PDB file of C-alpha atoms in Angstrom:
ATOM      1  CA  MET A   1      24.248  22.537  55.327  1.00  0.00           C
ATOM      2  CA  ASN A   2      20.719  21.272  54.712  1.00  0.00           C
ATOM      3  CA  ASN A   3      19.717  19.549  51.507  1.00  0.00           C
ATOM      4  CA  THR A   4      18.016  22.651  50.105  1.00  0.00           C
ATOM      5  CA  ASP A   5      21.231  24.639  50.476  1.00  0.00           C
ATOM      6  CA  ALA A   6      23.157  21.783  48.811  1.00  0.00           C
ATOM      7  CA  TYR A   7      20.815  21.706  45.792  1.00  0.00           C
ATOM      8  CA  ARG A   8      21.140  25.452  45.403  1.00  0.00           C
ATOM      9  CA  GLN A   9      24.913  25.432  45.801  1.00  0.00           C
ATOM     10  CA  THR A  10      25.297  22.720  43.175  1.00  0.00           C
ATOM     11  CA  ALA A  11      22.941  24.485  40.769  1.00  0.00           C
ATOM     12  CA  ASP A  12      24.790  27.778  41.262  1.00  0.00           C
ATOM     13  CA  TYR A  13      28.097  26.050  40.526  1.00  0.00           C
ATOM     14  CA  LEU A  14      26.776  24.438  37.332  1.00  0.00           C
ATOM     15  CA  ALA A  15      25.206  27.688  36.187  1.00  0.00           C
ATOM     16  CA  SER A  16      28.580  29.364  36.627  1.00  0.00           C
ATOM     17  CA  ARG A  17      30.245  26.752  34.399  1.00  0.00           C
ATOM     18  CA  THR A  18      27.803  27.100  31.508  1.00  0.00           C
ATOM     19  CA  GLY A  19      25.518  29.833  30.295  1.00  0.00           C
ATOM     20  CA  GLU A  20      22.991  27.362  28.924  1.00  0.00           C
ATOM     21  CA  GLN A  21      19.541  26.758  30.405  1.00  0.00           C
ATOM     22  CA  PRO A  22      18.481  23.339  29.101  1.00  0.00           C
ATOM     23  CA  ARG A  23      14.813  22.443  29.167  1.00  0.00           C
ATOM     24  CA  THR A  24      15.455  18.697  28.806  1.00  0.00           C
ATOM     25  CA  ALA A  25      17.751  16.370  30.735  1.00  0.00           C
ATOM     26  CA  ILE A  26      18.777  12.803  29.899  1.00  0.00           C
ATOM     27  CA  ILE A  27      20.054  10.100  32.238  1.00  0.00           C
ATOM     28  CA  LEU A  28      22.104   7.493  30.391  1.00  0.00           C
ATOM     29  CA  GLY A  29      22.205   4.059  31.979  1.00  0.00           C
ATOM     30  CA  SER A  30      24.486   1.025  31.785  1.00  0.00           C
ATOM     31  CA  GLY A  31      26.229   0.752  28.437  1.00  0.00           C
ATOM     32  CA  LEU A  32      24.320   3.702  27.044  1.00  0.00           C
ATOM     33  CA  GLY A  33      26.976   6.301  27.797  1.00  0.00           C
ATOM     34  CA  SER A  34      28.026   6.104  24.152  1.00  0.00           C
ATOM     35  CA  LEU A  35      24.879   8.037  23.298  1.00  0.00           C
ATOM     36  CA  ALA A  36      26.700  10.989  24.863  1.00  0.00           C
ATOM     37  CA  GLU A  37      29.166  10.859  21.972  1.00  0.00           C
ATOM     38  CA  ARG A  38      26.331  11.990  19.679  1.00  0.00           C
ATOM     39  CA  ILE A  39      25.805  15.123  21.760  1.00  0.00           C
ATOM     40  CA  ASP A  40      27.367  18.309  20.466  1.00  0.00           C
ATOM     41  CA  ALA A  41      29.001  18.974  23.813  1.00  0.00           C
ATOM     42  CA  GLN A  42      29.907  22.469  24.887  1.00  0.00           C
ATOM     43  CA  THR A  43      30.781  21.699  28.517  1.00  0.00           C
ATOM     44  CA  VAL A  44      31.736  18.369  30.107  1.00  0.00           C
ATOM     45  CA  ILE A  45      32.034  18.326  33.912  1.00  0.00           C
ATOM     46  CA  PRO A  46      33.248  15.178  35.732  1.00  0.00           C
ATOM     47  CA  TYR A  47      31.090  14.318  38.717  1.00  0.00           C
ATOM     48  CA  GLY A  48      34.143  14.592  40.952  1.00  0.00           C
ATOM     49  CA  GLU A  49      34.255  18.352  40.274  1.00  0.00           C
ATOM     50  CA  ILE A  50      30.604  18.981  41.137  1.00  0.00           C
ATOM     51  CA  PRO A  51      29.772  19.971  44.728  1.00  0.00           C
ATOM     52  CA  HIS A  52      27.693  17.364  46.579  1.00  0.00           C
ATOM     53  CA  PHE A  53      27.691  14.876  43.681  1.00  0.00           C
ATOM     54  CA  VAL A  54      28.860  11.381  44.556  1.00  0.00           C
ATOM     55  CA  ARG A  55      30.879   9.275  42.125  1.00  0.00           C
ATOM     56  CA  SER A  56      29.491   6.700  39.737  1.00  0.00           C
ATOM     57  CA  THR A  57      31.274   3.383  40.295  1.00  0.00           C
ATOM     58  CA  ALA A  58      29.150   1.097  38.093  1.00  0.00           C
ATOM     59  CA  ASP A  59      30.591  -0.480  34.948  1.00  0.00           C
ATOM     60  CA  GLY A  60      29.611   1.416  31.808  1.00  0.00           C
ATOM     61  CA  HIS A  61      29.023   4.702  33.672  1.00  0.00           C
ATOM     62  CA  LYS A  62      31.674   7.306  32.820  1.00  0.00           C
ATOM     63  CA  GLY A  63      30.558   9.853  35.383  1.00  0.00           C
ATOM     64  CA  ASN A  64      30.248  13.124  33.450  1.00  0.00           C
ATOM     65  CA  LEU A  65      27.635  15.846  33.342  1.00  0.00           C
ATOM     66  CA  ILE A  66      27.330  17.131  29.780  1.00  0.00           C
ATOM     67  CA  PHE A  67      25.836  20.414  28.639  1.00  0.00           C
ATOM     68  CA  GLY A  68      25.337  20.421  24.889  1.00  0.00           C
ATOM     69  CA  SER A  69      22.983  20.104  21.951  1.00  0.00           C
ATOM     70  CA  LEU A  70      20.918  17.151  20.745  1.00  0.00           C
ATOM     71  CA  GLY A  71      17.956  17.261  18.411  1.00  0.00           C
ATOM     72  CA  GLY A  72      18.703  20.919  17.800  1.00  0.00           C
ATOM     73  CA  LYS A  73      17.981  21.789  21.446  1.00  0.00           C
ATOM     74  CA  GLN A  74      20.108  22.527  24.478  1.00  0.00           C
ATOM     75  CA  ILE A  75      20.189  19.580  26.877  1.00  0.00           C
ATOM     76  CA  LEU A  76      21.795  18.372  30.063  1.00  0.00           C
ATOM     77  CA  ALA A  77      22.957  14.736  30.094  1.00  0.00           C
ATOM     78  CA  MET A  78      24.163  12.509  32.904  1.00  0.00           C
ATOM     79  CA  GLN A  79      26.695  10.094  31.428  1.00  0.00           C
ATOM     80  CA  GLY A  80      26.127   7.532  34.135  1.00  0.00           C
ATOM     81  CA  ARG A  81      23.891   7.546  37.193  1.00  0.00           C
ATOM     82  CA  PHE A  82      24.095   6.658  40.878  1.00  0.00           C
ATOM     83  CA  HIS A  83      22.656   3.430  42.288  1.00  0.00           C
ATOM     84  CA  TYR A  84      21.405   2.326  45.670  1.00  0.00           C
ATOM     85  CA  TYR A  85      23.526  -0.830  45.347  1.00  0.00           C
ATOM     86  CA  GLU A  86      26.675   1.295  45.257  1.00  0.00           C
ATOM     87  CA  GLY A  87      26.028   2.057  48.906  1.00  0.00           C
ATOM     88  CA  TYR A  88      24.539   5.496  48.367  1.00  0.00           C
ATOM     89  CA  SER A  89      21.437   6.732  50.146  1.00  0.00           C
ATOM     90  CA  MET A  90      18.294   7.383  48.128  1.00  0.00           C
ATOM     91  CA  GLN A  91      18.866  11.098  48.695  1.00  0.00           C
ATOM     92  CA  GLU A  92      22.311  10.797  47.077  1.00  0.00           C
ATOM     93  CA  VAL A  93      20.958   8.672  44.226  1.00  0.00           C
ATOM     94  CA  THR A  94      18.297  11.241  43.353  1.00  0.00           C
ATOM     95  CA  PHE A  95      20.205  14.413  44.271  1.00  0.00           C
ATOM     96  CA  PRO A  96      20.830  15.390  40.600  1.00  0.00           C
ATOM     97  CA  ILE A  97      17.104  15.430  39.839  1.00  0.00           C
ATOM     98  CA  ARG A  98      16.368  18.284  42.207  1.00  0.00           C
ATOM     99  CA  VAL A  99      19.436  20.133  40.953  1.00  0.00           C
ATOM    100  CA  MET A 100      17.949  19.803  37.457  1.00  0.00           C
ATOM    101  CA  LYS A 101      14.744  21.345  38.794  1.00  0.00           C
ATOM    102  CA  TYR A 102      16.722  24.324  40.083  1.00  0.00           C
ATOM    103  CA  LEU A 103      18.339  24.694  36.663  1.00  0.00           C
ATOM    104  CA  GLY A 104      14.951  24.948  34.937  1.00  0.00           C
ATOM    105  CA  VAL A 105      14.723  21.450  33.439  1.00  0.00           C
ATOM    106  CA  GLN A 106      11.130  20.529  32.580  1.00  0.00           C
ATOM    107  CA  ASN A 107      11.473  17.221  30.716  1.00  0.00           C
ATOM    108  CA  LEU A 108      13.452  14.197  31.934  1.00  0.00           C
ATOM    109  CA  LEU A 109      14.345  11.303  29.625  1.00  0.00           C
ATOM    110  CA  VAL A 110      15.651   8.248  31.460  1.00  0.00           C
ATOM    111  CA  SER A 111      17.237   5.152  29.957  1.00  0.00           C
ATOM    112  CA  ASN A 112      18.444   1.881  31.383  1.00  0.00           C
ATOM    113  CA  ALA A 113      19.567  -1.641  30.604  1.00  0.00           C
ATOM    114  CA  ALA A 114      16.947  -4.146  31.736  1.00  0.00           C
ATOM    115  CA  GLY A 115      16.423  -7.865  31.916  1.00  0.00           C
ATOM    116  CA  GLY A 116      13.517  -9.212  29.912  1.00  0.00           C
ATOM    117  CA  ILE A 117      10.727 -10.797  31.935  1.00  0.00           C
ATOM    118  CA  ASN A 118       8.135 -10.855  29.156  1.00  0.00           C
ATOM    119  CA  PRO A 119       8.899 -13.866  26.908  1.00  0.00           C
ATOM    120  CA  ALA A 120       7.903 -11.774  23.862  1.00  0.00           C
ATOM    121  CA  PHE A 121      10.971  -9.585  24.448  1.00  0.00           C
ATOM    122  CA  LYS A 122      14.340 -10.358  22.874  1.00  0.00           C
ATOM    123  CA  THR A 123      17.829  -9.026  23.556  1.00  0.00           C
ATOM    124  CA  GLY A 124      18.211  -5.669  21.802  1.00  0.00           C
ATOM    125  CA  ASP A 125      14.526  -4.721  21.952  1.00  0.00           C
ATOM    126  CA  LEU A 126      13.599  -1.202  23.060  1.00  0.00           C
ATOM    127  CA  MET A 127      10.827  -0.988  25.658  1.00  0.00           C
ATOM    128  CA  VAL A 128       8.990   2.237  26.381  1.00  0.00           C
ATOM    129  CA  ILE A 129       8.242   2.267  30.094  1.00  0.00           C
ATOM    130  CA  ARG A 130       4.524   2.872  30.580  1.00  0.00           C
ATOM    131  CA  ASP A 131       4.533   2.170  34.329  1.00  0.00           C
ATOM    132  CA  HIS A 132       6.746   0.818  37.078  1.00  0.00           C
ATOM    133  CA  ILE A 133       6.742  -1.291  40.230  1.00  0.00           C
ATOM    134  CA  ASN A 134       8.943   0.074  43.000  1.00  0.00           C
ATOM    135  CA  MET A 135      10.740  -2.536  45.123  1.00  0.00           C
ATOM    136  CA  MET A 136      13.307  -0.094  46.527  1.00  0.00           C
ATOM    137  CA  PRO A 137      13.065   2.318  49.463  1.00  0.00           C
ATOM    138  CA  ASN A 138      11.004   5.320  48.420  1.00  0.00           C
ATOM    139  CA  PRO A 139      13.307   8.347  47.962  1.00  0.00           C
ATOM    140  CA  LEU A 140      10.632  10.693  49.343  1.00  0.00           C
ATOM    141  CA  ILE A 141      10.754   9.139  52.816  1.00  0.00           C
ATOM    142  CA  GLY A 142      11.616  11.833  55.334  1.00  0.00           C
ATOM    143  CA  ALA A 143      10.650  15.478  55.727  1.00  0.00           C
ATOM    144  CA  ASN A 144       8.846  16.816  52.659  1.00  0.00           C
ATOM    145  CA  ASP A 145      10.154  19.957  50.972  1.00  0.00           C
ATOM    146  CA  ALA A 146       6.919  21.537  49.804  1.00  0.00           C
ATOM    147  CA  ARG A 147       8.809  23.837  47.425  1.00  0.00           C
ATOM    148  CA  PHE A 148       9.436  20.789  45.235  1.00  0.00           C
ATOM    149  CA  GLY A 149       6.091  19.068  45.560  1.00  0.00           C
ATOM    150  CA  ALA A 150       3.263  17.672  47.668  1.00  0.00           C
ATOM    151  CA  ARG A 151       3.700  15.256  50.555  1.00  0.00           C
ATOM    152  CA  PHE A 152       1.830  12.516  48.676  1.00  0.00           C
ATOM    153  CA  PRO A 153       2.516  12.971  44.943  1.00  0.00           C
ATOM    154  CA  ASP A 154       0.279  11.154  42.485  1.00  0.00           C
ATOM    155  CA  MET A 155       1.988   8.454  40.397  1.00  0.00           C
ATOM    156  CA  THR A 156      -0.985   7.517  38.213  1.00  0.00           C
ATOM    157  CA  ARG A 157       0.755   8.982  35.161  1.00  0.00           C
ATOM    158  CA  ALA A 158       4.394   8.782  36.184  1.00  0.00           C
ATOM    159  CA  TYR A 159       5.394   8.402  32.524  1.00  0.00           C
ATOM    160  CA  ASP A 160       4.058  11.189  30.338  1.00  0.00           C
ATOM    161  CA  ARG A 161       1.482   9.972  27.838  1.00  0.00           C
ATOM    162  CA  GLU A 162       2.171  12.686  25.285  1.00  0.00           C
ATOM    163  CA  LEU A 163       5.905  11.938  25.278  1.00  0.00           C
ATOM    164  CA  ILE A 164       5.111   8.242  24.839  1.00  0.00           C
ATOM    165  CA  ARG A 165       2.813   9.049  21.917  1.00  0.00           C
ATOM    166  CA  GLN A 166       5.481  11.191  20.285  1.00  0.00           C
ATOM    167  CA  ALA A 167       8.124   8.483  20.747  1.00  0.00           C
ATOM    168  CA  GLU A 168       5.873   5.895  19.126  1.00  0.00           C
ATOM    169  CA  THR A 169       5.299   8.180  16.130  1.00  0.00           C
ATOM    170  CA  ILE A 170       9.041   8.810  15.774  1.00  0.00           C
ATOM    171  CA  ALA A 171       9.792   5.093  15.948  1.00  0.00           C
ATOM    172  CA  ALA A 172       7.104   4.233  13.383  1.00  0.00           C
ATOM    173  CA  ASP A 173       8.359   6.920  10.981  1.00  0.00           C
ATOM    174  CA  ASN A 174      11.871   5.443  11.214  1.00  0.00           C
ATOM    175  CA  ARG A 175      10.799   1.781  11.140  1.00  0.00           C
ATOM    176  CA  ILE A 176      12.065   1.116  14.642  1.00  0.00           C
ATOM    177  CA  ALA A 177      10.130  -1.531  16.558  1.00  0.00           C
ATOM    178  CA  LEU A 178       9.137  -0.548  20.077  1.00  0.00           C
ATOM    179  CA  LYS A 179       7.749  -2.587  22.922  1.00  0.00           C
ATOM    180  CA  GLN A 180       5.809  -1.151  25.843  1.00  0.00           C
ATOM    181  CA  GLY A 181       5.853  -2.524  29.331  1.00  0.00           C
ATOM    182  CA  VAL A 182       6.124  -2.282  33.092  1.00  0.00           C
ATOM    183  CA  TYR A 183       9.583  -1.898  34.637  1.00  0.00           C
ATOM    184  CA  VAL A 184      10.254  -3.262  38.107  1.00  0.00           C
ATOM    185  CA  GLY A 185      13.070  -1.598  40.036  1.00  0.00           C
ATOM    186  CA  LEU A 186      15.068  -3.766  42.469  1.00  0.00           C
ATOM    187  CA  THR A 187      18.031  -2.882  44.640  1.00  0.00           C
ATOM    188  CA  GLY A 188      20.554  -5.308  43.092  1.00  0.00           C
ATOM    189  CA  PRO A 189      23.429  -5.808  42.686  1.00  0.00           C
ATOM    190  CA  SER A 190      22.778  -9.544  42.250  1.00  0.00           C
ATOM    191  CA  PHE A 191      20.799 -10.616  39.219  1.00  0.00           C
ATOM    192  CA  GLU A 192      17.460 -12.270  39.846  1.00  0.00           C
ATOM    193  CA  THR A 193      16.846 -15.956  40.487  1.00  0.00           C
ATOM    194  CA  PRO A 194      14.545 -17.938  38.177  1.00  0.00           C
ATOM    195  CA  ALA A 195      11.904 -17.875  40.913  1.00  0.00           C
ATOM    196  CA  GLU A 196      12.167 -14.093  41.180  1.00  0.00           C
ATOM    197  CA  TYR A 197      11.769 -13.651  37.422  1.00  0.00           C
ATOM    198  CA  ALA A 198       8.652 -15.819  37.580  1.00  0.00           C
ATOM    199  CA  PHE A 199       7.332 -13.917  40.613  1.00  0.00           C
ATOM    200  CA  TYR A 200       7.627 -10.513  38.985  1.00  0.00           C
ATOM    201  CA  ALA A 201       6.113 -11.817  35.769  1.00  0.00           C
ATOM    202  CA  ARG A 202       3.044 -12.839  37.763  1.00  0.00           C
ATOM    203  CA  ALA A 203       3.044  -9.385  39.374  1.00  0.00           C
ATOM    204  CA  GLY A 204       2.736  -7.774  35.937  1.00  0.00           C
ATOM    205  CA  ALA A 205       6.316  -6.716  35.177  1.00  0.00           C
ATOM    206  CA  ASP A 206       7.820  -6.965  31.697  1.00  0.00           C
ATOM    207  CA  ALA A 207      11.406  -5.965  32.488  1.00  0.00           C
ATOM    208  CA  VAL A 208      13.603  -5.665  35.559  1.00  0.00           C
ATOM    209  CA  GLY A 209      16.491  -3.400  36.512  1.00  0.00           C
ATOM    210  CA  MET A 210      18.352  -1.725  39.359  1.00  0.00           C
ATOM    211  CA  SER A 211      17.735   1.977  38.712  1.00  0.00           C
ATOM    212  CA  THR A 212      15.382   4.568  37.224  1.00  0.00           C
ATOM    213  CA  VAL A 213      12.398   4.276  39.574  1.00  0.00           C
ATOM    214  CA  PRO A 214      13.837   6.486  42.371  1.00  0.00           C
ATOM    215  CA  GLU A 215      14.741   9.163  39.821  1.00  0.00           C
ATOM    216  CA  VAL A 216      11.265   9.053  38.290  1.00  0.00           C
ATOM    217  CA  ILE A 217       9.546   9.363  41.673  1.00  0.00           C
ATOM    218  CA  VAL A 218      11.591  12.438  42.605  1.00  0.00           C
ATOM    219  CA  ALA A 219      11.145  13.953  39.137  1.00  0.00           C
ATOM    220  CA  ARG A 220       7.384  13.583  39.280  1.00  0.00           C
ATOM    221  CA  HIS A 221       7.335  14.959  42.830  1.00  0.00           C
ATOM    222  CA  ALA A 222       9.090  18.041  41.404  1.00  0.00           C
ATOM    223  CA  GLY A 223       6.683  18.371  38.478  1.00  0.00           C
ATOM    224  CA  LEU A 224       8.926  17.209  35.630  1.00  0.00           C
ATOM    225  CA  ARG A 225       7.561  15.380  32.610  1.00  0.00           C
ATOM    226  CA  VAL A 226       9.176  11.935  32.376  1.00  0.00           C
ATOM    227  CA  PHE A 227       9.838   9.573  29.492  1.00  0.00           C
ATOM    228  CA  GLY A 228      11.549   6.240  30.141  1.00  0.00           C
ATOM    229  CA  MET A 229      13.057   3.632  27.843  1.00  0.00           C
ATOM    230  CA  SER A 230      14.720   0.292  28.587  1.00  0.00           C
ATOM    231  CA  VAL A 231      17.069  -1.642  26.352  1.00  0.00           C
ATOM    232  CA  ILE A 232      16.388  -5.329  26.857  1.00  0.00           C
ATOM    233  CA  THR A 233      19.899  -6.634  27.360  1.00  0.00           C
ATOM    234  CA  ASN A 234      19.244 -10.189  28.499  1.00  0.00           C
ATOM    235  CA  GLU A 235      16.377 -12.661  28.417  1.00  0.00           C
ATOM    236  CA  GLY A 236      15.835 -13.269  32.095  1.00  0.00           C
ATOM    237  CA  TYR A 237      12.736 -15.360  31.487  1.00  0.00           C
ATOM    238  CA  ARG A 238      15.125 -18.033  30.133  1.00  0.00           C
ATOM    239  CA  ALA A 239      16.921 -18.253  33.479  1.00  0.00           C
ATOM    240  CA  ASP A 240      17.638 -21.902  34.115  1.00  0.00           C
ATOM    241  CA  ASP A 241      20.675 -24.158  34.507  1.00  0.00           C
ATOM    242  CA  ASP A 242      21.812 -23.408  30.938  1.00  0.00           C
ATOM    243  CA  TYR A 243      21.385 -19.619  30.941  1.00  0.00           C
ATOM    244  CA  LEU A 244      23.491 -17.249  33.030  1.00  0.00           C
ATOM    245  CA  ASN A 245      23.228 -13.459  33.306  1.00  0.00           C
ATOM    246  CA  ASP A 246      26.508 -11.715  32.510  1.00  0.00           C
ATOM    247  CA  GLY A 247      27.181  -8.034  33.295  1.00  0.00           C
ATOM    248  CA  GLY A 248      29.571  -7.622  30.371  1.00  0.00           C
ATOM    249  CA  GLU A 249      27.002  -8.927  27.918  1.00  0.00           C
ATOM    250  CA  VAL A 250      24.430  -6.517  29.351  1.00  0.00           C
ATOM    251  CA  ILE A 251      26.663  -3.530  28.571  1.00  0.00           C
ATOM    252  CA  ALA A 252      27.526  -4.850  25.096  1.00  0.00           C
ATOM    253  CA  ALA A 253      23.848  -5.317  24.229  1.00  0.00           C
ATOM    254  CA  ALA A 254      23.050  -1.786  25.428  1.00  0.00           C
ATOM    255  CA  ASN A 255      25.812  -0.342  23.261  1.00  0.00           C
ATOM    256  CA  ARG A 256      24.394  -2.078  20.192  1.00  0.00           C
ATOM    257  CA  ALA A 257      21.054  -0.339  20.741  1.00  0.00           C
ATOM    258  CA  ALA A 258      22.581   3.127  21.180  1.00  0.00           C
ATOM    259  CA  ASP A 259      21.974   4.286  17.583  1.00  0.00           C
ATOM    260  CA  LYS A 260      18.242   3.558  17.674  1.00  0.00           C
ATOM    261  CA  MET A 261      17.817   5.124  21.080  1.00  0.00           C
ATOM    262  CA  THR A 262      19.812   8.208  20.019  1.00  0.00           C
ATOM    263  CA  LEU A 263      17.539   8.770  17.039  1.00  0.00           C
ATOM    264  CA  ILE A 264      14.381   8.455  19.146  1.00  0.00           C
ATOM    265  CA  PHE A 265      15.706  10.664  21.937  1.00  0.00           C
ATOM    266  CA  SER A 266      16.979  13.304  19.492  1.00  0.00           C
ATOM    267  CA  GLU A 267      13.653  13.591  17.695  1.00  0.00           C
ATOM    268  CA  LEU A 268      11.731  13.451  20.969  1.00  0.00           C
ATOM    269  CA  ILE A 269      13.759  16.377  22.320  1.00  0.00           C
ATOM    270  CA  ARG A 270      13.065  18.295  19.120  1.00  0.00           C
ATOM    271  CA  SER A 271       9.305  17.655  19.231  1.00  0.00           C
ATOM    272  CA  SER A 272       8.864  17.996  23.006  1.00  0.00           C
ATOM    273  CA  ALA A 273      10.102  21.596  22.925  1.00  0.00           C
ATOM    274  CA  SER A 274       6.541  22.707  22.183  1.00  0.00           C
ATOM    275  CA  LEU A 275       5.050  20.984  25.239  1.00  0.00           C
ATOM    276  CA  PRO A 276       3.892  23.189  28.126  1.00  0.00           C
ATOM    277  CA  PRO A 277       5.507  22.606  31.533  1.00  0.00           C
ATOM    278  CA  ALA A 278       4.004  19.717  33.481  1.00  0.00           C
ATOM    279  CA  GLU A 279       4.499  21.370  36.844  1.00  0.00           C
ATOM    280  CA  ALA A 280       1.546  22.674  38.808  1.00  0.00           C
ATOM    281  CA  ASP A 281       1.149  26.382  39.499  1.00  0.00           C
ATOM    282  CA  GLY A 282       3.185  27.349  42.509  1.00  0.00           C
ATOM    283  CA  ASN A 283       5.600  24.438  42.093  1.00  0.00           C
ATOM    284  CA  LYS A 284       8.362  26.447  40.452  1.00  0.00           C
ATOM    285  CA  ILE A 285      11.779  27.072  41.980  1.00  0.00           C
ATOM    286  CA  GLU A 286      13.836  30.046  40.956  1.00  0.00           C
ATOM    287  CA  LEU A 287      17.615  29.791  40.796  1.00  0.00           C
ATOM    288  CA  GLY A 288      19.589  32.188  42.933  1.00  0.00           C
TER     289      GLY A 288
END
């Protein structure tokens, strides 16, 4: 079975499990799975039951696909994602994105836990991702499926400016402080050395993590609008002999930020419903 058949088979299976056609999908990162508890869930499907899905093995990732309601709109949520460091290929990591495309998703909201590189960032801050630096293998390497997108997709506006503007308005109205910055995606699973934090700071990065970028590249290739947000869960710029990165603390810090992120995502889903599709004419895949 080729990949196109696999995407279609998975989409057909999910469509048979739920009658909903969500316009927006959310990917919940490390420690942020609790946001799923705020979703009015109609259907919860463990990844192990979904054809061609791999399993999420990372701490803080429960591994469920949720169809439900948030912000008064039907959504699809991944309660946990797949990572390159788990030993999966980039095609496996990003497989759900193209399935979402088959299901009619037009807006993708991605979240993650990230280490702070910018010394102005503190643990618990929310950072809107305005751009990224990719230090992982590009998930589009290989034969291009022109039904999803062009061979060389533009990444000038990988993160949708209108969604960013709406998120900033929502945050201001609710007195939630937001940062903006550049996210650098690394393979992991080791945390960065002090020299690496300093290197990426000089390269223009504000936060660092081990996910998100492959998903965003594939989503933009397929014509989806993308909004990304990081929870700053540790202050990597302090990395020295007296400061150690701890995975458990990362998840705990992400959980503490879940309420603020839920409010922003809920209102963003509500307001983004009026946005036209971002996809170009001719870049639309029909299910079936």
